[in-house]
Amino acid sequence: MAGAALRLKSLLEQLLEAELRVRIRAWDGSTAGPPDAPTLFVRNRRAVRRLLWKPGELGLARAWVAGDLDIEGDFYAALGLLSGLVWERDDTRSTLQVLRDPQTRAALLGLVRLSGLPLPPAPPREEIRRTRGHLHTRRSDKRAISHHYDVGNGFYETVLGPSMVYSCAYWPSPDGTLEQAQHDKLDLVCRKLALQPGQRLLDVGCGWGSMAIHAAREYGVSVVGITLSQEQAAYARKRVADAGLTDRVEIRVQDYRDVADGPYDAISSIGMAEHVGSEKYLEYAEDLYRLLAPGGRLLNHQIARRPLSDESAYDLDGFIDAYVFPDGELAPLGTTVTQLERAGFEVRDVESIREHYALTLRRWVANLEAGWQRAVRLAGPGRARVWRLYMAACALGFERNRLGVNQVLAVRTPDSGRSGMPLRARTWN
């Protein structure tokens, strides 16, 4: 009888109607596939059962997080080969249409026989447990933010490095350091906002306080930073105190919808709007518009996805929604700009920094891999595996133009029409 690896490879190719270009190593020690390709190590039959009960991305993710699957060799190359079969697969057939196909039914039956006991394995504990209710209420947003950010500040120190900035850096060259690139990003935001001593800045989604500290220290502004994460807030307050900036920086655990002490001269929202959701985005934009003084500027730094021919078909990414950013939604750049304009903003500049995020994510993955034992000790092996997979997969997404990230500079232009912007906001190389 053929080993498990060859049987598994044959059945998966039959099911997917495509060649599986990775090598497979199975729990019985057998191997199959190109000898020079990265290897998908199927540690046990439970991995097959996970794929049967949750075909596609979520089943693979559960097997990966639980340690039932592993990758040996070039991690990025393996994800690139698998993405064409899973994440980028264009299969519009319904489940019923799939099951009507005799070849598909035969492949599924073969996988059932190979998997052993047919009972569904329990999801890994890192998977968020859903509760009924509407998305993006204050309560659901706080729960989603806590799931992602209250993992432990030490874990994030391992991944992010000394800058403690969890958003796309701004690279002068690919050979620079992550810390310098994050410093340059924070400074770019401050310069786009034209911050001046004595002004008030609201930093929405302030993270661990890096933007607030930079703006107060380098530009002399007073900053209110808001987050829904208790762990972030405690860490940020200590950093503010250590920097001697408690007289100029206030860190609050507060929802952006509850901020009522405007007007502010400027608002930064860096890597936060992805959590807002399409149904609440106009409300988010209107709230920020309300909080700005006439002539004030907003810098909205946000991940974007490619538009769909039918936007009603957009659905949340199964792995990201279950393990990384619960309820997180991505919108096309045009949708974001339109919503900001509907709220009253005048959009003055849009800068795409897509390639910069790929560089940033690869550095985060390298940090995680270098500090793997510490990360596992602090957050557990499942959580560390979640972060490694999601950051590496996202790096490929940005490199392949499946994802983008943009800095949108908008102004609450007063009735006089004087935006306060220079005739040429920036120059091109």
Short mmCIF file of C-alpha atoms in Angstrom, two decimals:
data_model
loop_
_atom_site.label_atom_id
_atom_site.label_comp_id
_atom_site.label_asym_id
_atom_site.label_seq_id
_atom_site.Cartn_x
_atom_site.Cartn_y
_atom_site.Cartn_z
CA MET A 1 0.00 0.00 0.00
CA ALA A 2 1.26 3.51 -0.83
CA GLY A 3 2.42 5.67 2.06
CA ALA A 4 0.13 8.31 3.54
CA ALA A 5 1.99 11.18 1.85
CA LEU A 6 1.46 9.87 -1.70
CA ARG A 7 -2.18 9.03 -1.01
CA LEU A 8 -2.77 12.45 0.53
CA LYS A 9 -1.07 14.26 -2.34
CA SER A 10 -3.05 12.31 -4.93
CA LEU A 11 -6.38 12.87 -3.20
CA LEU A 12 -5.78 16.59 -2.68
CA GLU A 13 -4.80 17.09 -6.32
CA GLN A 14 -7.92 15.21 -7.37
CA LEU A 15 -10.04 17.38 -5.10
CA LEU A 16 -8.40 20.67 -6.14
CA GLU A 17 -8.06 19.72 -9.82
CA ALA A 18 -4.56 21.19 -9.71
CA GLU A 19 -0.98 20.07 -9.14
CA LEU A 20 0.26 20.34 -5.57
CA ARG A 21 3.74 21.77 -6.05
CA VAL A 22 4.88 21.45 -2.44
CA ARG A 23 6.41 18.31 -1.01
CA ILE A 24 4.33 16.41 1.55
CA ARG A 25 5.74 14.54 4.55
CA ALA A 26 3.17 12.52 6.47
CA TRP A 27 2.86 11.18 9.99
CA ASP A 28 4.04 7.72 8.90
CA GLY A 29 7.38 9.10 7.65
CA SER A 30 6.49 8.83 3.97
CA THR A 31 7.10 11.68 1.51
CA ALA A 32 5.76 12.65 -1.90
CA GLY A 33 6.28 15.52 -4.29
CA PRO A 34 9.20 17.50 -5.72
CA PRO A 35 12.32 16.85 -3.58
CA ASP A 36 13.57 20.44 -3.92
CA ALA A 37 10.24 22.07 -2.97
CA PRO A 38 9.30 23.37 0.49
CA THR A 39 7.65 20.65 2.54
CA LEU A 40 4.20 20.57 4.11
CA PHE A 41 4.57 18.32 7.16
CA VAL A 42 1.24 16.69 8.05
CA ARG A 43 1.99 15.58 11.60
CA ASN A 44 -1.12 13.50 12.21
CA ARG A 45 -4.46 12.36 10.84
CA ARG A 46 -6.19 15.10 12.83
CA ALA A 47 -4.90 17.63 10.26
CA VAL A 48 -6.85 15.80 7.53
CA ARG A 49 -9.98 15.76 9.68
CA ARG A 50 -9.69 19.51 10.17
CA LEU A 51 -9.58 20.02 6.41
CA LEU A 52 -12.59 17.77 5.91
CA TRP A 53 -14.72 19.56 8.49
CA LYS A 54 -13.62 23.05 7.43
CA PRO A 55 -12.39 22.84 3.83
CA GLY A 56 -10.15 25.63 2.62
CA GLU A 57 -8.50 28.42 4.54
CA LEU A 58 -10.06 27.99 7.99
CA GLY A 59 -9.34 24.26 8.11
CA LEU A 60 -5.73 24.85 7.11
CA ALA A 61 -5.46 27.63 9.68
CA ARG A 62 -6.82 25.45 12.48
CA ALA A 63 -4.38 22.68 11.60
CA TRP A 64 -1.49 25.16 11.50
CA VAL A 65 -2.34 26.89 14.77
CA ALA A 66 -2.81 23.57 16.56
CA GLY A 67 0.55 22.31 15.30
CA ASP A 68 -1.01 19.53 13.22
CA LEU A 69 0.60 21.07 10.12
CA ASP A 70 4.04 22.56 9.74
CA ILE A 71 6.20 23.95 6.94
CA GLU A 72 9.78 22.90 6.40
CA GLY A 73 12.05 24.92 4.13
CA ASP A 74 11.34 28.37 2.69
CA PHE A 75 8.25 29.59 4.56
CA TYR A 76 7.40 32.35 2.07
CA ALA A 77 7.88 30.06 -0.93
CA ALA A 78 5.54 27.48 0.60
CA LEU A 79 2.86 30.09 1.29
CA GLY A 80 3.26 31.42 -2.23
CA LEU A 81 2.70 27.96 -3.71
CA LEU A 82 -0.27 27.24 -1.44
CA SER A 83 -1.93 30.63 -1.97
CA GLY A 84 -2.82 29.80 -5.56
CA LEU A 85 -4.69 26.73 -4.36
CA VAL A 86 -6.40 28.27 -1.34
CA TRP A 87 -6.41 32.07 -0.96
CA GLU A 88 -6.35 32.99 -4.65
CA ARG A 89 -8.41 30.09 -5.95
CA ASP A 90 -11.22 31.18 -8.28
CA ASP A 91 -13.94 28.59 -7.71
CA THR A 92 -17.47 29.95 -7.87
CA ARG A 93 -19.20 26.58 -7.54
CA SER A 94 -21.65 26.09 -4.69
CA THR A 95 -21.13 23.32 -2.13
CA LEU A 96 -23.94 21.35 -3.74
CA GLN A 97 -22.36 21.66 -7.19
CA VAL A 98 -19.02 20.51 -5.79
CA LEU A 99 -20.53 17.47 -4.08
CA ARG A 100 -22.41 16.45 -7.24
CA ASP A 101 -19.10 15.91 -9.02
CA PRO A 102 -18.17 12.17 -8.90
CA GLN A 103 -14.43 12.90 -8.83
CA THR A 104 -14.85 15.25 -5.89
CA ARG A 105 -16.97 12.76 -3.97
CA ALA A 106 -14.41 10.03 -4.56
CA ALA A 107 -11.57 12.25 -3.34
CA LEU A 108 -13.50 13.24 -0.22
CA LEU A 109 -14.31 9.61 0.54
CA GLY A 110 -10.61 8.77 0.18
CA LEU A 111 -9.68 11.54 2.62
CA VAL A 112 -12.30 10.31 5.09
CA ARG A 113 -10.76 6.84 5.00
CA LEU A 114 -7.29 8.30 5.45
CA SER A 115 -8.28 10.57 8.33
CA GLY A 116 -9.32 7.86 10.78
CA LEU A 117 -12.03 8.73 13.32
CA PRO A 118 -14.57 11.05 11.65
CA LEU A 119 -15.28 13.22 14.69
CA PRO A 120 -14.52 16.96 14.23
CA PRO A 121 -11.49 18.16 16.25
CA ALA A 122 -12.14 21.08 18.60
CA PRO A 123 -10.87 24.44 17.30
CA PRO A 124 -7.63 25.71 18.85
CA ARG A 125 -8.19 27.86 21.93
CA GLU A 126 -6.71 30.87 20.09
CA GLU A 127 -9.79 31.01 17.85
CA ILE A 128 -12.19 33.70 19.02
CA ARG A 129 -15.54 32.44 20.22
CA ARG A 130 -18.39 34.24 18.50
CA THR A 131 -21.37 35.70 20.35
CA ARG A 132 -24.61 36.85 18.83
CA GLY A 133 -25.15 40.51 18.19
CA HIS A 134 -24.34 43.34 15.84
CA LEU A 135 -20.82 44.09 14.66
CA HIS A 136 -18.96 47.20 15.76
CA THR A 137 -20.92 48.13 18.82
CA ARG A 138 -18.80 49.64 21.58
CA ARG A 139 -18.87 46.31 23.39
CA SER A 140 -18.00 44.13 20.37
CA ASP A 141 -15.21 46.49 19.27
CA LYS A 142 -13.66 46.46 22.73
CA ARG A 143 -13.78 42.65 22.77
CA ALA A 144 -12.21 42.42 19.30
CA ILE A 145 -9.43 44.85 20.19
CA SER A 146 -8.72 42.99 23.42
CA HIS A 147 -8.46 39.69 21.52
CA HIS A 148 -5.77 41.11 19.27
CA TYR A 149 -3.82 43.53 21.44
CA ASP A 150 -4.09 42.15 24.97
CA VAL A 151 -1.76 39.29 24.14
CA GLY A 152 0.99 40.64 26.35
CA ASN A 153 3.24 43.63 25.86
CA GLY A 154 6.33 41.45 26.07
CA PHE A 155 5.15 39.46 23.07
CA TYR A 156 4.75 42.64 21.03
CA GLU A 157 8.18 43.84 22.14
CA THR A 158 9.58 40.64 20.64
CA VAL A 159 7.80 41.18 17.31
CA LEU A 160 7.90 44.96 16.90
CA GLY A 161 11.28 45.75 18.39
CA PRO A 162 12.18 48.91 20.33
CA SER A 163 9.96 51.25 18.27
CA MET A 164 6.75 49.50 19.46
CA VAL A 165 4.95 50.73 16.35
CA TYR A 166 2.42 48.29 14.91
CA SER A 167 1.80 49.80 11.49
CA CYS A 168 3.61 50.16 8.19
CA ALA A 169 7.04 51.77 8.44
CA TYR A 170 8.42 54.24 5.89
CA TRP A 171 11.64 52.96 4.35
CA PRO A 172 14.28 55.24 2.81
CA SER A 173 15.82 52.03 1.42
CA PRO A 174 15.25 48.29 1.91
CA ASP A 175 18.55 48.06 3.77
CA GLY A 176 17.59 50.44 6.58
CA THR A 177 16.72 49.43 10.12
CA LEU A 178 13.16 48.86 11.24
CA GLU A 179 13.58 51.37 14.07
CA GLN A 180 14.72 54.14 11.70
CA ALA A 181 11.92 53.34 9.24
CA GLN A 182 9.31 53.56 12.00
CA HIS A 183 10.82 56.85 13.22
CA ASP A 184 10.62 58.17 9.66
CA LYS A 185 6.96 57.11 9.41
CA LEU A 186 6.01 58.90 12.61
CA ASP A 187 7.87 62.00 11.50
CA LEU A 188 6.22 61.87 8.07
CA VAL A 189 2.80 61.87 9.74
CA CYS A 190 3.76 64.85 11.91
CA ARG A 191 5.02 66.79 8.89
CA LYS A 192 1.91 66.02 6.84
CA LEU A 193 -0.19 67.30 9.74
CA ALA A 194 2.04 70.41 9.89
CA LEU A 195 2.20 70.17 13.68
CA GLN A 196 3.26 73.31 15.56
CA PRO A 197 4.14 73.89 19.23
CA GLY A 198 1.08 74.47 21.38
CA GLN A 199 -1.36 72.64 19.10
CA ARG A 200 -3.63 69.78 20.23
CA LEU A 201 -3.32 66.39 18.53
CA LEU A 202 -5.76 63.50 18.90
CA ASP A 203 -4.12 60.13 18.16
CA VAL A 204 -6.92 57.63 17.48
CA GLY A 205 -5.79 54.09 18.16
CA CYS A 206 -2.61 55.22 19.89
CA GLY A 207 -1.16 51.77 20.46
CA TRP A 208 1.77 51.77 22.83
CA GLY A 209 2.18 55.54 22.64
CA SER A 210 4.94 55.91 20.04
CA MET A 211 3.16 58.50 17.87
CA ALA A 212 2.01 60.52 20.89
CA ILE A 213 5.50 60.58 22.38
CA HIS A 214 7.16 61.50 19.08
CA ALA A 215 4.72 64.33 18.34
CA ALA A 216 4.98 65.79 21.85
CA ARG A 217 8.76 65.51 22.09
CA GLU A 218 9.72 66.58 18.56
CA TYR A 219 6.93 69.02 17.69
CA GLY A 220 5.86 70.45 21.05
CA VAL A 221 2.18 69.56 20.76
CA SER A 222 -0.23 68.38 23.46
CA VAL A 223 -1.53 64.90 22.66
CA VAL A 224 -4.52 62.83 23.68
CA GLY A 225 -4.03 59.19 22.68
CA ILE A 226 -6.97 56.80 22.83
CA THR A 227 -7.08 52.99 22.74
CA LEU A 228 -9.52 50.26 23.74
CA SER A 229 -6.72 48.05 25.07
CA GLN A 230 -6.02 48.20 28.79
CA GLU A 231 -2.59 46.59 28.30
CA GLN A 232 -1.60 49.11 25.63
CA ALA A 233 -2.73 52.02 27.75
CA ALA A 234 -0.76 50.90 30.81
CA TYR A 235 2.37 50.40 28.72
CA ALA A 236 1.94 53.73 26.91
CA ARG A 237 1.46 55.65 30.17
CA LYS A 238 4.68 54.23 31.57
CA ARG A 239 6.56 55.19 28.40
CA VAL A 240 5.12 58.71 28.58
CA ALA A 241 6.20 59.02 32.21
CA ASP A 242 9.68 57.67 31.45
CA ALA A 243 10.00 60.26 28.66
CA GLY A 244 9.03 63.06 31.06
CA LEU A 245 5.99 64.01 28.96
CA THR A 246 3.07 63.55 31.36
CA ASP A 247 2.32 67.27 31.15
CA ARG A 248 1.80 67.02 27.37
CA VAL A 249 0.53 63.48 26.71
CA GLU A 250 -2.64 61.89 28.07
CA ILE A 251 -3.43 58.26 27.31
CA ARG A 252 -7.07 57.21 27.64
CA VAL A 253 -8.94 53.93 27.36
CA GLN A 254 -11.73 55.38 25.30
CA ASP A 255 -13.82 54.71 22.19
CA TYR A 256 -13.43 57.32 19.46
CA ARG A 257 -17.21 57.78 19.54
CA ASP A 258 -16.98 58.98 23.13
CA VAL A 259 -14.37 61.71 22.67
CA ALA A 260 -16.09 65.01 23.46
CA ASP A 261 -13.34 67.51 24.26
CA GLY A 262 -12.63 68.94 20.81
CA PRO A 263 -11.70 70.87 18.90
CA TYR A 264 -8.28 69.45 18.02
CA ASP A 265 -5.88 71.05 15.59
CA ALA A 266 -4.94 67.71 14.06
CA ILE A 267 -5.91 64.04 14.21
CA SER A 268 -3.78 61.02 13.40
CA SER A 269 -5.45 57.66 12.81
CA ILE A 270 -2.72 55.14 12.01
CA GLY A 271 -3.73 51.53 11.40
CA MET A 272 -6.97 51.94 13.33
CA ALA A 273 -9.68 52.47 10.71
CA GLU A 274 -9.50 48.82 9.60
CA HIS A 275 -11.35 48.01 12.84
CA VAL A 276 -14.22 50.44 12.21
CA GLY A 277 -16.31 48.41 9.72
CA SER A 278 -18.16 49.49 6.60
CA GLU A 279 -21.45 50.16 8.38
CA LYS A 280 -19.80 52.51 10.88
CA TYR A 281 -17.22 54.15 8.62
CA LEU A 282 -19.21 57.26 7.80
CA GLU A 283 -19.94 57.71 11.51
CA TYR A 284 -16.20 57.38 12.21
CA ALA A 285 -15.39 60.00 9.58
CA GLU A 286 -18.10 62.36 10.84
CA ASP A 287 -16.91 62.02 14.43
CA LEU A 288 -13.34 62.94 13.46
CA TYR A 289 -14.61 65.84 11.35
CA ARG A 290 -16.60 67.08 14.36
CA LEU A 291 -13.54 66.90 16.60
CA LEU A 292 -11.33 68.96 14.28
CA ALA A 293 -11.08 72.73 14.35
CA PRO A 294 -11.77 74.50 11.02
CA GLY A 295 -8.58 74.22 9.00
CA GLY A 296 -7.49 71.16 11.00
CA ARG A 297 -5.93 68.17 9.29
CA LEU A 298 -6.59 64.43 9.47
CA LEU A 299 -3.96 61.85 8.52
CA ASN A 300 -5.72 58.53 7.96
CA HIS A 301 -3.25 55.64 7.48
CA GLN A 302 -5.20 52.55 6.42
CA ILE A 303 -4.85 49.16 4.72
CA ALA A 304 -6.90 48.73 1.54
CA ARG A 305 -8.00 45.80 -0.57
CA ARG A 306 -8.59 45.59 -4.29
CA PRO A 307 -12.17 46.44 -5.36
CA LEU A 308 -14.52 43.65 -6.40
CA SER A 309 -16.76 43.67 -9.46
CA ASP A 310 -19.60 42.95 -7.03
CA GLU A 311 -18.85 44.64 -3.70
CA SER A 312 -21.80 42.90 -2.06
CA ALA A 313 -19.84 39.64 -2.41
CA TYR A 314 -17.09 40.85 -0.06
CA ASP A 315 -16.66 38.63 2.96
CA LEU A 316 -14.28 38.71 5.90
CA ASP A 317 -11.14 36.62 5.56
CA GLY A 318 -11.82 33.42 7.53
CA PHE A 319 -8.39 33.05 9.16
CA ILE A 320 -7.91 36.74 9.91
CA ASP A 321 -11.42 37.07 11.33
CA ALA A 322 -11.12 33.99 13.55
CA TYR A 323 -7.58 34.44 14.82
CA VAL A 324 -6.16 37.89 14.17
CA PHE A 325 -8.51 40.87 13.70
CA PRO A 326 -12.05 39.81 14.63
CA ASP A 327 -14.64 41.85 12.71
CA GLY A 328 -11.89 43.70 10.85
CA GLU A 329 -12.96 44.90 7.41
CA LEU A 330 -10.90 46.21 4.52
CA ALA A 331 -12.26 48.64 1.96
CA PRO A 332 -10.96 49.79 -1.41
CA LEU A 333 -9.14 53.12 -1.35
CA GLY A 334 -11.87 54.80 -3.40
CA THR A 335 -14.50 53.84 -0.84
CA THR A 336 -12.44 55.33 1.99
CA VAL A 337 -11.90 58.60 0.14
CA THR A 338 -15.60 58.82 -0.72
CA GLN A 339 -16.65 58.32 2.91
CA LEU A 340 -14.22 60.98 4.13
CA GLU A 341 -15.60 63.40 1.55
CA ARG A 342 -19.19 62.57 2.50
CA ALA A 343 -18.31 63.47 6.09
CA GLY A 344 -17.22 66.93 4.92
CA PHE A 345 -13.45 66.51 4.52
CA GLU A 346 -11.49 67.85 1.60
CA VAL A 347 -9.03 65.12 0.59
CA ARG A 348 -5.76 66.79 -0.35
CA ASP A 349 -3.23 64.01 -0.74
CA VAL A 350 -3.11 60.22 -1.06
CA GLU A 351 0.19 58.36 -0.83
CA SER A 352 0.43 54.63 -1.44
CA ILE A 353 3.16 52.93 0.57
CA ARG A 354 2.26 49.34 -0.31
CA GLU A 355 5.80 48.06 -0.82
CA HIS A 356 6.81 49.59 2.52
CA TYR A 357 4.41 47.30 4.36
CA ALA A 358 5.87 44.18 2.75
CA LEU A 359 9.32 45.24 4.02
CA THR A 360 7.89 45.97 7.48
CA LEU A 361 6.11 42.63 7.78
CA ARG A 362 9.18 40.67 6.74
CA ARG A 363 11.16 42.40 9.50
CA TRP A 364 8.45 41.56 12.04
CA VAL A 365 8.50 37.92 10.95
CA ALA A 366 12.29 37.88 11.28
CA ASN A 367 12.00 39.36 14.79
CA LEU A 368 9.46 36.71 15.76
CA GLU A 369 11.55 33.88 14.38
CA ALA A 370 14.69 35.18 16.10
CA GLY A 371 12.83 35.47 19.43
CA TRP A 372 10.66 32.38 18.94
CA GLN A 373 11.31 30.76 22.31
CA ARG A 374 10.53 33.99 24.18
CA ALA A 375 7.38 34.55 22.10
CA VAL A 376 6.16 31.02 22.82
CA ARG A 377 6.90 31.41 26.51
CA LEU A 378 4.99 34.71 26.68
CA ALA A 379 1.97 33.99 24.47
CA GLY A 380 1.94 30.25 23.86
CA PRO A 381 2.87 28.25 20.75
CA GLY A 382 -0.53 28.65 19.10
CA ARG A 383 -0.49 32.43 19.31
CA ALA A 384 3.07 32.60 18.03
CA ARG A 385 2.08 30.40 15.08
CA VAL A 386 -0.91 32.65 14.33
CA TRP A 387 1.31 35.71 14.14
CA ARG A 388 3.96 34.05 12.01
CA LEU A 389 1.41 32.84 9.46
CA TYR A 390 -0.61 36.02 9.26
CA MET A 391 2.38 38.37 8.96
CA ALA A 392 4.15 36.25 6.35
CA ALA A 393 0.96 35.78 4.31
CA CYS A 394 0.23 39.50 4.48
CA ALA A 395 3.77 40.31 3.33
CA LEU A 396 3.08 38.28 0.20
CA GLY A 397 -0.28 40.00 -0.20
CA PHE A 398 1.33 43.43 -0.24
CA GLU A 399 4.11 42.30 -2.56
CA ARG A 400 1.59 40.89 -5.04
CA ASN A 401 -0.72 43.93 -4.94
CA ARG A 402 -3.55 41.99 -3.32
CA LEU A 403 -3.35 44.45 -0.43
CA GLY A 404 -2.37 48.11 -0.26
CA VAL A 405 -1.83 50.73 2.40
CA ASN A 406 -2.40 54.44 1.97
CA GLN A 407 -1.91 57.66 3.85
CA VAL A 408 -4.86 59.96 3.14
CA LEU A 409 -4.41 63.59 4.18
CA ALA A 410 -7.70 65.44 4.57
CA VAL A 411 -8.63 68.92 5.80
CA ARG A 412 -11.68 70.34 7.50
CA THR A 413 -11.64 73.23 5.08
CA PRO A 414 -13.52 76.26 6.46
CA ASP A 415 -16.23 78.14 4.60
CA SER A 416 -13.65 80.64 3.37
CA GLY A 417 -12.09 77.87 1.28
CA ARG A 418 -8.63 78.52 2.74
CA SER A 419 -7.31 75.01 3.33
CA GLY A 420 -3.96 76.10 4.71
CA MET A 421 -2.23 73.72 2.33
CA PRO A 422 0.78 74.82 0.26
CA LEU A 423 0.30 75.02 -3.50
CA ARG A 424 2.60 72.02 -3.87
CA ALA A 425 2.33 69.76 -0.84
CA ARG A 426 5.17 67.48 -1.93
CA THR A 427 7.61 66.98 -4.74
CA TRP A 428 8.46 63.88 -6.77
CA ASN A 429 11.90 62.38 -7.31
#
